[in-house]
C-alpha atoms as a PDB file:
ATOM      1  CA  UNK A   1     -54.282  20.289  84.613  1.00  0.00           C
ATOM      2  CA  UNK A   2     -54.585  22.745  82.185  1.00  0.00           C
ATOM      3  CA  UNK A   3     -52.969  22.728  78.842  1.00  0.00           C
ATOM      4  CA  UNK A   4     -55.138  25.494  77.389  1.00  0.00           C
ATOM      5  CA  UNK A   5     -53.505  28.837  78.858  1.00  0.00           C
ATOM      6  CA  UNK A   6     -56.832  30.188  78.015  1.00  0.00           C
ATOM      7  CA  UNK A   7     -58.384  27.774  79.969  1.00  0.00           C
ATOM      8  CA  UNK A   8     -56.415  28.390  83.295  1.00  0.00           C
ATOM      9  CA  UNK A   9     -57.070  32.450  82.804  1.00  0.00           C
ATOM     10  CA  UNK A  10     -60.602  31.435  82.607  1.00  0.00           C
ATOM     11  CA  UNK A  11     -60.711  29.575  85.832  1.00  0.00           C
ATOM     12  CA  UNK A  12     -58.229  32.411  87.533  1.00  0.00           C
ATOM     13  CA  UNK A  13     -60.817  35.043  86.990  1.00  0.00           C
ATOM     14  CA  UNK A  14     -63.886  32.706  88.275  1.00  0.00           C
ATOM     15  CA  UNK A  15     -61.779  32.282  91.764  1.00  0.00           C
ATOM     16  CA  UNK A  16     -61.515  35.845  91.717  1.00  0.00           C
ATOM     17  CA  UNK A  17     -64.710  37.259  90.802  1.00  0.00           C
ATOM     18  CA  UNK A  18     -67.000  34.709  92.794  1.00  0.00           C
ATOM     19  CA  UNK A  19     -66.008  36.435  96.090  1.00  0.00           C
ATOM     20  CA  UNK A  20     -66.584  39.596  94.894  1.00  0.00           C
ATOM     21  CA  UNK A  21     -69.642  38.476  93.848  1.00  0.00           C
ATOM     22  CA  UNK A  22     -70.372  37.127  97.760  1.00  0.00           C
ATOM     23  CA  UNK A  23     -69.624  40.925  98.934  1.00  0.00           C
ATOM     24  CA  UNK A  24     -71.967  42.079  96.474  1.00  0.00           C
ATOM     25  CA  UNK A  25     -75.112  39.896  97.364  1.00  0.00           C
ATOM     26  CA  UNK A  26     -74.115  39.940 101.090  1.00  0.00           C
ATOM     27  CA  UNK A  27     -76.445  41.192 103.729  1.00  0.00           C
ATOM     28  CA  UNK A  28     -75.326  43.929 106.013  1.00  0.00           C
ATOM     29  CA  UNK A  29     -74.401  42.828 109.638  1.00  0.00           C
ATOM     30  CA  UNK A  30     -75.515  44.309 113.022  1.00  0.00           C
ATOM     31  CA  UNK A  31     -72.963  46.774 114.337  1.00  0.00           C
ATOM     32  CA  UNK A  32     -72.008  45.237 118.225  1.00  0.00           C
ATOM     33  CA  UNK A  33     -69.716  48.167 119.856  1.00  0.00           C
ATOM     34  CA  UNK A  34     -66.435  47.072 121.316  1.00  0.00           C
ATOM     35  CA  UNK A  35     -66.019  46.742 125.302  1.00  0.00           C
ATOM     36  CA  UNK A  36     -63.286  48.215 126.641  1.00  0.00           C
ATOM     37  CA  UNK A  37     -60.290  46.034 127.559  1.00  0.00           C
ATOM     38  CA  UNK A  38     -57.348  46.465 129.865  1.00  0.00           C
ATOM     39  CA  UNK A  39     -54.183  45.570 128.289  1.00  0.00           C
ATOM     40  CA  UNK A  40     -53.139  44.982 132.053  1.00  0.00           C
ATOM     41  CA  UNK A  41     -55.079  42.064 132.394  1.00  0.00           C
ATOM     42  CA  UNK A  42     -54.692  40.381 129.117  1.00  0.00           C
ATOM     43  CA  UNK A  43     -52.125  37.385 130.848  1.00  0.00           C
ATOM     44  CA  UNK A  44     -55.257  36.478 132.587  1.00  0.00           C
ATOM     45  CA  UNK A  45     -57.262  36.351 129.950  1.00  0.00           C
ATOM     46  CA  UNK A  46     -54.646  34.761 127.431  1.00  0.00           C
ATOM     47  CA  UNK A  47     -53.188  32.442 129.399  1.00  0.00           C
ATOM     48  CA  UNK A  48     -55.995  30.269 130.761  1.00  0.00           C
ATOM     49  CA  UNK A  49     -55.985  26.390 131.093  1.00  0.00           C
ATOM     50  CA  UNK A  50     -58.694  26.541 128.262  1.00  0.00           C
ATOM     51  CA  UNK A  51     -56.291  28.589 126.223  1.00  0.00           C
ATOM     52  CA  UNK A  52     -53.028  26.437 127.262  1.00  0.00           C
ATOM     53  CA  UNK A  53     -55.017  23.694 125.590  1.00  0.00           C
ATOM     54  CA  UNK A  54     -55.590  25.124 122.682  1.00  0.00           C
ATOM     55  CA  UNK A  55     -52.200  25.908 122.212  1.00  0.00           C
ATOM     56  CA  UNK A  56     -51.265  22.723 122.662  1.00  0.00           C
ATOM     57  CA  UNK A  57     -53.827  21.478 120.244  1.00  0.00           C
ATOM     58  CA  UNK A  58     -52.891  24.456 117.751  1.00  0.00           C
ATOM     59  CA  UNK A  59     -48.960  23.295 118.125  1.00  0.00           C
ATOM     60  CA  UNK A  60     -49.577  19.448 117.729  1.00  0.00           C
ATOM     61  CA  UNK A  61     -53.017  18.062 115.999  1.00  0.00           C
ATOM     62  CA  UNK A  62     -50.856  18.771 111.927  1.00  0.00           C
ATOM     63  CA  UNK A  63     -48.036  17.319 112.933  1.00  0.00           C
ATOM     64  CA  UNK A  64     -48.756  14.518 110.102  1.00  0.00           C
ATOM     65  CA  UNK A  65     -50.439  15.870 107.764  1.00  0.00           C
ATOM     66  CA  UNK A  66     -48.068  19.804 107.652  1.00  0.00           C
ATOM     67  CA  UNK A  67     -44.979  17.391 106.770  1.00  0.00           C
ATOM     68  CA  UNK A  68     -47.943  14.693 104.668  1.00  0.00           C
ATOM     69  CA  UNK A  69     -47.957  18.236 102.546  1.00  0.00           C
ATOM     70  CA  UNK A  70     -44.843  19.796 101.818  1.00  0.00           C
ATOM     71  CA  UNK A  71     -43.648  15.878 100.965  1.00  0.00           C
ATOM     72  CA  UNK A  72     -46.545  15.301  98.924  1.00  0.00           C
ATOM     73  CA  UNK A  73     -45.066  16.729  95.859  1.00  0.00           C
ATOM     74  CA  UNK A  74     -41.454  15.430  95.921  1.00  0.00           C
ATOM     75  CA  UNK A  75     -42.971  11.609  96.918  1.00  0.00           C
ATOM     76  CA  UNK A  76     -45.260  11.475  94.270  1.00  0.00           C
ATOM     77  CA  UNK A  77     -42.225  12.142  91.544  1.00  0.00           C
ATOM     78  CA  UNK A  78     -39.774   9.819  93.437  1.00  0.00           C
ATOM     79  CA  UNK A  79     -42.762   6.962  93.144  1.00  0.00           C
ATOM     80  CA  UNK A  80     -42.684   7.957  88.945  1.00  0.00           C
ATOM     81  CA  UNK A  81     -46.221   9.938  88.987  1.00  0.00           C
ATOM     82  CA  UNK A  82     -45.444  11.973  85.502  1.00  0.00           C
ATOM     83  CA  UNK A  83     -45.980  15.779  85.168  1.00  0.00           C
ATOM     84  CA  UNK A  84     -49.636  15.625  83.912  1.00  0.00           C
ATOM     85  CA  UNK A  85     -51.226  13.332  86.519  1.00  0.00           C
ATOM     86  CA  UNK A  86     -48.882  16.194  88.889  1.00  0.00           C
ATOM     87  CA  UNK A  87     -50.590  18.813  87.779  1.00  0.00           C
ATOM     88  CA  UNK A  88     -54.195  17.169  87.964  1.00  0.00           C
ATOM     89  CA  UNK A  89     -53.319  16.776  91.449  1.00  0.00           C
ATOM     90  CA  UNK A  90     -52.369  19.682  92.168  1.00  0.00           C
ATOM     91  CA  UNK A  91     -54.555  21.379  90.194  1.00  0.00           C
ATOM     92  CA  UNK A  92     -57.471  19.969  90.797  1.00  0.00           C
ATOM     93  CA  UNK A  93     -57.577  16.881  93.091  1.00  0.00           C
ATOM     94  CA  UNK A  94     -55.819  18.234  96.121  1.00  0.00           C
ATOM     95  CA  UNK A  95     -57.893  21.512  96.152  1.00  0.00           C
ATOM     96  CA  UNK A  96     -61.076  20.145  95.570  1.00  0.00           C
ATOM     97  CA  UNK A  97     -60.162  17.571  98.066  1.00  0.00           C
ATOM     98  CA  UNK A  98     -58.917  19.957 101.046  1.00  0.00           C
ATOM     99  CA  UNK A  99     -62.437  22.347  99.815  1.00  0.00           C
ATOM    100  CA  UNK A 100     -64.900  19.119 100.407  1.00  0.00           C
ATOM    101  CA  UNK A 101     -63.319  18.442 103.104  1.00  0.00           C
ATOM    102  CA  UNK A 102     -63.425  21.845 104.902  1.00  0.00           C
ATOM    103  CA  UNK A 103     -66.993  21.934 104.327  1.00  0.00           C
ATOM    104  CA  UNK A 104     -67.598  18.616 105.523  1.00  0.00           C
ATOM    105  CA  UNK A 105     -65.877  19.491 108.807  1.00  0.00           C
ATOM    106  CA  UNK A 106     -67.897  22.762 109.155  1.00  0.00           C
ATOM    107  CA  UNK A 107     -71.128  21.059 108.580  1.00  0.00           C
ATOM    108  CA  UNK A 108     -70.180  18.273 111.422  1.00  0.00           C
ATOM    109  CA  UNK A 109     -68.812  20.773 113.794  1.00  0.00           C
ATOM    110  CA  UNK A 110     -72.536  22.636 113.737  1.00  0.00           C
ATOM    111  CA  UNK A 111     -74.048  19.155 114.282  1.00  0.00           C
ATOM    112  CA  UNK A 112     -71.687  17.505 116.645  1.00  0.00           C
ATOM    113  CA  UNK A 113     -69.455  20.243 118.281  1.00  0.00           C
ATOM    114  CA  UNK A 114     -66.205  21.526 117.431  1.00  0.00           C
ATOM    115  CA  UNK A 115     -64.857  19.515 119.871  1.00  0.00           C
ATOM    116  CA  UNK A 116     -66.010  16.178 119.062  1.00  0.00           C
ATOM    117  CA  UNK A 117     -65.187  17.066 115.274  1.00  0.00           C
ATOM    118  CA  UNK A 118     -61.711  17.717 115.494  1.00  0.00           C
ATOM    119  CA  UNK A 119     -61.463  14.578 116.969  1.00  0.00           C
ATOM    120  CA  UNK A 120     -62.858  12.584 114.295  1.00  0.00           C
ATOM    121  CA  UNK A 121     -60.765  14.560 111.878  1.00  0.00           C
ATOM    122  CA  UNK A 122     -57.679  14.055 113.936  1.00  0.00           C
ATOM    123  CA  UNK A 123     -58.745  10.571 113.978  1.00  0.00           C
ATOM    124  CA  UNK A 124     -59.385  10.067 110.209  1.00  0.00           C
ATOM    125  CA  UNK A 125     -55.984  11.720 109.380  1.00  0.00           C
ATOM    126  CA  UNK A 126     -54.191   9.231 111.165  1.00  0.00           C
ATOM    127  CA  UNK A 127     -55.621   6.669 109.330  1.00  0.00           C
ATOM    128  CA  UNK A 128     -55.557   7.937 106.153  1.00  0.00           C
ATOM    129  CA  UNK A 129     -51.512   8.709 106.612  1.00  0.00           C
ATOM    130  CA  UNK A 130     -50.659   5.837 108.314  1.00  0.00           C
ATOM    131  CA  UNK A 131     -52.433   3.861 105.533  1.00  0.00           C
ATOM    132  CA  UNK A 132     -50.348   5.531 103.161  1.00  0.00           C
ATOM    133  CA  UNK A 133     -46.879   5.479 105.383  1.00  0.00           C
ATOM    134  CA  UNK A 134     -47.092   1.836 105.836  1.00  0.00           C
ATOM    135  CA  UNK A 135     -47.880   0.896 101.869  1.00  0.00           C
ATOM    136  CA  UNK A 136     -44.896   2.922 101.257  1.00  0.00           C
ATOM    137  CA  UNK A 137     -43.047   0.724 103.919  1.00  0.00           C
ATOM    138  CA  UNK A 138     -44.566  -2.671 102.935  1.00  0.00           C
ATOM    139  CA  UNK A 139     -44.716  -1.462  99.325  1.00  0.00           C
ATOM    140  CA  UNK A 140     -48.757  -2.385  99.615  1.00  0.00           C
ATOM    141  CA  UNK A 141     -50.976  -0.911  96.488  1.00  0.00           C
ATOM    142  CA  UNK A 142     -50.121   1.506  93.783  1.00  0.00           C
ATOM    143  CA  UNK A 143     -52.993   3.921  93.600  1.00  0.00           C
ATOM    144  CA  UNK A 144     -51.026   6.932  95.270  1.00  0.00           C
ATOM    145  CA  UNK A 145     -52.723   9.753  93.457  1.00  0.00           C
ATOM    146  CA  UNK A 146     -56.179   8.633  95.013  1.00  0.00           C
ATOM    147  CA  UNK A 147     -54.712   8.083  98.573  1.00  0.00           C
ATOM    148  CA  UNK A 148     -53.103  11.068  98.617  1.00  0.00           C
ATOM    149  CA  UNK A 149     -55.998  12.791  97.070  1.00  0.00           C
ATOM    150  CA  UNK A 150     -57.716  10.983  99.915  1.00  0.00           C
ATOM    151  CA  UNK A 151     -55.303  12.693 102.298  1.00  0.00           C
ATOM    152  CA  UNK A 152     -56.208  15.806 101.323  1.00  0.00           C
ATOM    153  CA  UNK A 153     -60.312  15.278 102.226  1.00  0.00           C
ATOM    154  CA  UNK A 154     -59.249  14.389 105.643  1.00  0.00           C
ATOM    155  CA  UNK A 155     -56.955  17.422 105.763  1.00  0.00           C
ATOM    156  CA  UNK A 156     -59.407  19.683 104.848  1.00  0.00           C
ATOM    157  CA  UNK A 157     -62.619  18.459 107.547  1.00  0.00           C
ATOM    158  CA  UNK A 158     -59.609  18.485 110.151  1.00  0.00           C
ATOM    159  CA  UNK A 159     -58.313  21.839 109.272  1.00  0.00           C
ATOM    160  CA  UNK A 160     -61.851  23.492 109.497  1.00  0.00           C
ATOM    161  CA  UNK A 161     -63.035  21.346 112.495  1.00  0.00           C
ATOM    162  CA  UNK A 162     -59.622  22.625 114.649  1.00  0.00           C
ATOM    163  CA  UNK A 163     -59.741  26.217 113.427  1.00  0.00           C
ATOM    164  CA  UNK A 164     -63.728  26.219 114.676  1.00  0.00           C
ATOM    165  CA  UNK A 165     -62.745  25.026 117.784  1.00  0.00           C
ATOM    166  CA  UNK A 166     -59.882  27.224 118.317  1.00  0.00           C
ATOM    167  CA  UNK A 167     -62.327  30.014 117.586  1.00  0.00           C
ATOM    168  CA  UNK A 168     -64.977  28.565 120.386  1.00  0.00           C
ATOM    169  CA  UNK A 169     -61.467  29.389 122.484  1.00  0.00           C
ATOM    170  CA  UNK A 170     -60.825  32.419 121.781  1.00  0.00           C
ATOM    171  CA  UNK A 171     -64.561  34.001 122.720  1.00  0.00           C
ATOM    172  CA  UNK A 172     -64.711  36.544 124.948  1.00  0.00           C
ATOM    173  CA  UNK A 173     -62.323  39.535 125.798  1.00  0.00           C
ATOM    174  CA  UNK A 174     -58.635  39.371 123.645  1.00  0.00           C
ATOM    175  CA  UNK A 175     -60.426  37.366 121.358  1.00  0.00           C
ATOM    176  CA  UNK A 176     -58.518  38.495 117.934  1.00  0.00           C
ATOM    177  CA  UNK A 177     -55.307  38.540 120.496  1.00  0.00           C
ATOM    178  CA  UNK A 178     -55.623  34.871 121.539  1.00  0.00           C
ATOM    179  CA  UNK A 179     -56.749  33.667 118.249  1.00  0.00           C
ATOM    180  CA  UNK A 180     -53.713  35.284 116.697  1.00  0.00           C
ATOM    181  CA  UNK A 181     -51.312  33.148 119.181  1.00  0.00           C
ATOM    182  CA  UNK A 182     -53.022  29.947 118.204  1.00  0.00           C
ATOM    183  CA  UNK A 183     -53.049  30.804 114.536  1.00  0.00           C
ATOM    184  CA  UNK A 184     -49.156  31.251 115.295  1.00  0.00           C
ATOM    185  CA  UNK A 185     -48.815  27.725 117.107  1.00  0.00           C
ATOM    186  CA  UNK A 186     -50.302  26.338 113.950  1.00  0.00           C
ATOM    187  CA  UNK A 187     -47.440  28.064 112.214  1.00  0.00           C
ATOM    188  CA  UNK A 188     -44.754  26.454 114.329  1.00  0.00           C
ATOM    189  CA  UNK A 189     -46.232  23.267 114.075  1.00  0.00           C
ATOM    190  CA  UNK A 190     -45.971  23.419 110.200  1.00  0.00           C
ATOM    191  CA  UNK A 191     -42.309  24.754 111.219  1.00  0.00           C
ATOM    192  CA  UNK A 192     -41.536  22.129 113.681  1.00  0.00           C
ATOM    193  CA  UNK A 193     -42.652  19.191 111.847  1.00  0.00           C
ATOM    194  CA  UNK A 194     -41.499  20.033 108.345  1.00  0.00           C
ATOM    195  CA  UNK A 195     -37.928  20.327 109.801  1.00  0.00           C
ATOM    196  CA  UNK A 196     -37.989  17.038 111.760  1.00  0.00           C
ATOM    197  CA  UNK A 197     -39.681  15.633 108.537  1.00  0.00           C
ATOM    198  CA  UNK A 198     -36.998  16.907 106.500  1.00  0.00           C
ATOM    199  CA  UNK A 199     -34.452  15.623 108.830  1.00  0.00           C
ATOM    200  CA  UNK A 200     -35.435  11.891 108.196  1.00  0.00           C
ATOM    201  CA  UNK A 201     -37.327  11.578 105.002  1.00  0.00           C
ATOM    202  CA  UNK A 202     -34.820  10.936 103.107  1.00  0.00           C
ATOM    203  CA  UNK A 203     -33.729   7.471 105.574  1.00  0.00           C
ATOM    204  CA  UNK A 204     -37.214   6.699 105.928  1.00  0.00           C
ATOM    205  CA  UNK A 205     -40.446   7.950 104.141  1.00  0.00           C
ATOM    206  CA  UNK A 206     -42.611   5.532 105.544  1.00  0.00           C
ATOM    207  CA  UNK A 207     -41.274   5.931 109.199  1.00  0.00           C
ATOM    208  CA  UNK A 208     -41.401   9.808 109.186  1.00  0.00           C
ATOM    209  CA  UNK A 209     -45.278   9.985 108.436  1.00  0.00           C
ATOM    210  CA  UNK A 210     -46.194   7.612 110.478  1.00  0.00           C
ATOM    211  CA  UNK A 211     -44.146   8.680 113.420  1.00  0.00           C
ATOM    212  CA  UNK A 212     -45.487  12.081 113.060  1.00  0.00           C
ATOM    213  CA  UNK A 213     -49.075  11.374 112.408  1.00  0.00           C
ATOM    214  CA  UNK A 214     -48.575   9.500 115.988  1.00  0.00           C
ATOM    215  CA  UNK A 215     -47.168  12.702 117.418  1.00  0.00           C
ATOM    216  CA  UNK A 216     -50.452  13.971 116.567  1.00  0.00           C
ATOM    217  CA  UNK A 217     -52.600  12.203 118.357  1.00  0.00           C
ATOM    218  CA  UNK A 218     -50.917  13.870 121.914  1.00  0.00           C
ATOM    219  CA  UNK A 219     -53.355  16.659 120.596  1.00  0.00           C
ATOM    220  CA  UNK A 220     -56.232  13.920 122.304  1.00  0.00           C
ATOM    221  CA  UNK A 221     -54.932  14.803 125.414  1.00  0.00           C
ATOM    222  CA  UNK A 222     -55.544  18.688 125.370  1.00  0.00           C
ATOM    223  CA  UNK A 223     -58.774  17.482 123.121  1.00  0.00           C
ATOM    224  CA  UNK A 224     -59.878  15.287 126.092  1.00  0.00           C
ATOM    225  CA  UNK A 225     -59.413  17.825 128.938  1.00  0.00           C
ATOM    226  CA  UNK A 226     -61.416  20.200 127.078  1.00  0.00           C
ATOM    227  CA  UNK A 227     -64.239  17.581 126.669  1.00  0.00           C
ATOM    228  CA  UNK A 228     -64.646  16.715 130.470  1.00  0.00           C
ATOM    229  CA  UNK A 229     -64.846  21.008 130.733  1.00  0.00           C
ATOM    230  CA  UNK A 230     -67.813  21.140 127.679  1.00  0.00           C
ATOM    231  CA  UNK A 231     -69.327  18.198 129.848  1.00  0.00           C
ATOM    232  CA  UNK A 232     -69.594  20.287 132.508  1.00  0.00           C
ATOM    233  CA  UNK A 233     -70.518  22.786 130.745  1.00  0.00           C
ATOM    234  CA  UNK A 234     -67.794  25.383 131.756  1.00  0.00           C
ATOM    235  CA  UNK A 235     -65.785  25.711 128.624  1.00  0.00           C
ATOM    236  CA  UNK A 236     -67.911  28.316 126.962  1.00  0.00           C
ATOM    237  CA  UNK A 237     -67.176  30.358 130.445  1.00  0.00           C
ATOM    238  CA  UNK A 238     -62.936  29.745 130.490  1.00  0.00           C
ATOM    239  CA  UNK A 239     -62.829  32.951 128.728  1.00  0.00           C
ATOM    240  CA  UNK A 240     -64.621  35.051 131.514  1.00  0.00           C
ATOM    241  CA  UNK A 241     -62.112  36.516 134.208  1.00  0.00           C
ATOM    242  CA  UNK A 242     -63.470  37.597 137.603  1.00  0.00           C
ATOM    243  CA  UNK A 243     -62.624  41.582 138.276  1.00  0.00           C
END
């Protein structure tokens, strides 16, 4: 994407200075002290049905679009995309896509919910991926780079729209604690569904992304419980544990 070295220096030292920048201009926030917590309780506080569900959504919801990204690269050469348009992509495309896309699924998660927002991203990555897993099967169109690039919006508003969720589960006491575990079933799902991915891909593109963009989806189940809770308004309370 960039054939000036110059260039690419340039646009280093903008991605670092602009958050520097941020600190520099930010306001300082309110100091809230700490309650006290004991460690003896923290099963009850961890292991909630509210917190089971996330889990579930945390290990599940990238199934397609974790293996969608450590395939992207390898697919795109076997379907003859040459080094330049690669490096656009990667670049440029991709991380401008997954960007837009994060902040499209922040803003929607303030209007709409967390809740409801991850399921529109969930919902949107399915058909993105399955779009492109069945023209690789069916051989239907030849505009990868803008499909995948595609892939990548999607990724991003689903990404932030789960993660702001996950972070409505984890108010309350052990909240860095139960965050941590669900930022470590996202890990094993990238684990989990890059090795099955890596199993198969090479028998069947087409039939790897889509069946794992379907395993997915059982993140609607978790999403769904959670939804009849909001309704009734006791999610935001999961967190609290009785004395």
């Amino acid at each position: 994407a960039f054939a000036n070295p110059v260039a690419a220096v340039a646009f280093l030292a903008l991605l670092i200075l602009l958050p520097l920048l941020v600190l520099l201009i930010a306001t300082e926030e309110p100091t809230i002290s700490p309650g006290k917590t004991s460690f003896r309780n923290i099963g009850k506080y961890v292991l909630t049905r509210d917190g089971l569900a996330g889990l579930a959504v945390a290990l599940l919801i990238g199934a397609g679009f974790e293996f969608f990204g450590v395939s992207a690269g390898p697919r795109l050469t076997d379907l003859g995309t040459s080094p330049q348009v690669l490096a656009l992509f990667y670049g440029l495309l991709a991380p401008a896509g997954l960007a837009i896309g994060a902040l499209l699924g922040g803003a929607l998660s303030d209007r709409v919910g967390s809740l409801r927002a991850a399921g529109l991203g969930l919902a949107l990555v399915t058909l993105v991926l399955g779009w492109i897993a069945l023209g690789d099967l069916f051989r239907v169109g030849d505009a990868h780079v803008i499909w995948f690039t595609t892939a990548y919006l999607a990724i991003g508003a689903l990404t932030s729209s789960s993660y702001a969720l996950l972070m409505r589960l984890s108010r309350g006491e052990f909240a860095a604690t139960r965050f941590s575990l669900f930022m470590a079933m996202t890990n094993a799902c990238e684990a989990w569904s890059g090795f099955v991915g890596g199993r198969f891909a090479a028998y069947s593109y087409g039939w790897t992304l889509l069946i794992l963009a379907s395993a997915a989806c059982i993140a609607a189940l978790p999403l769904f419980v959670l939804s009849r809770k909001a309704a009734r308004g006791e999610l935001d309370e999961s967190s609290r544990v009785a004395a």
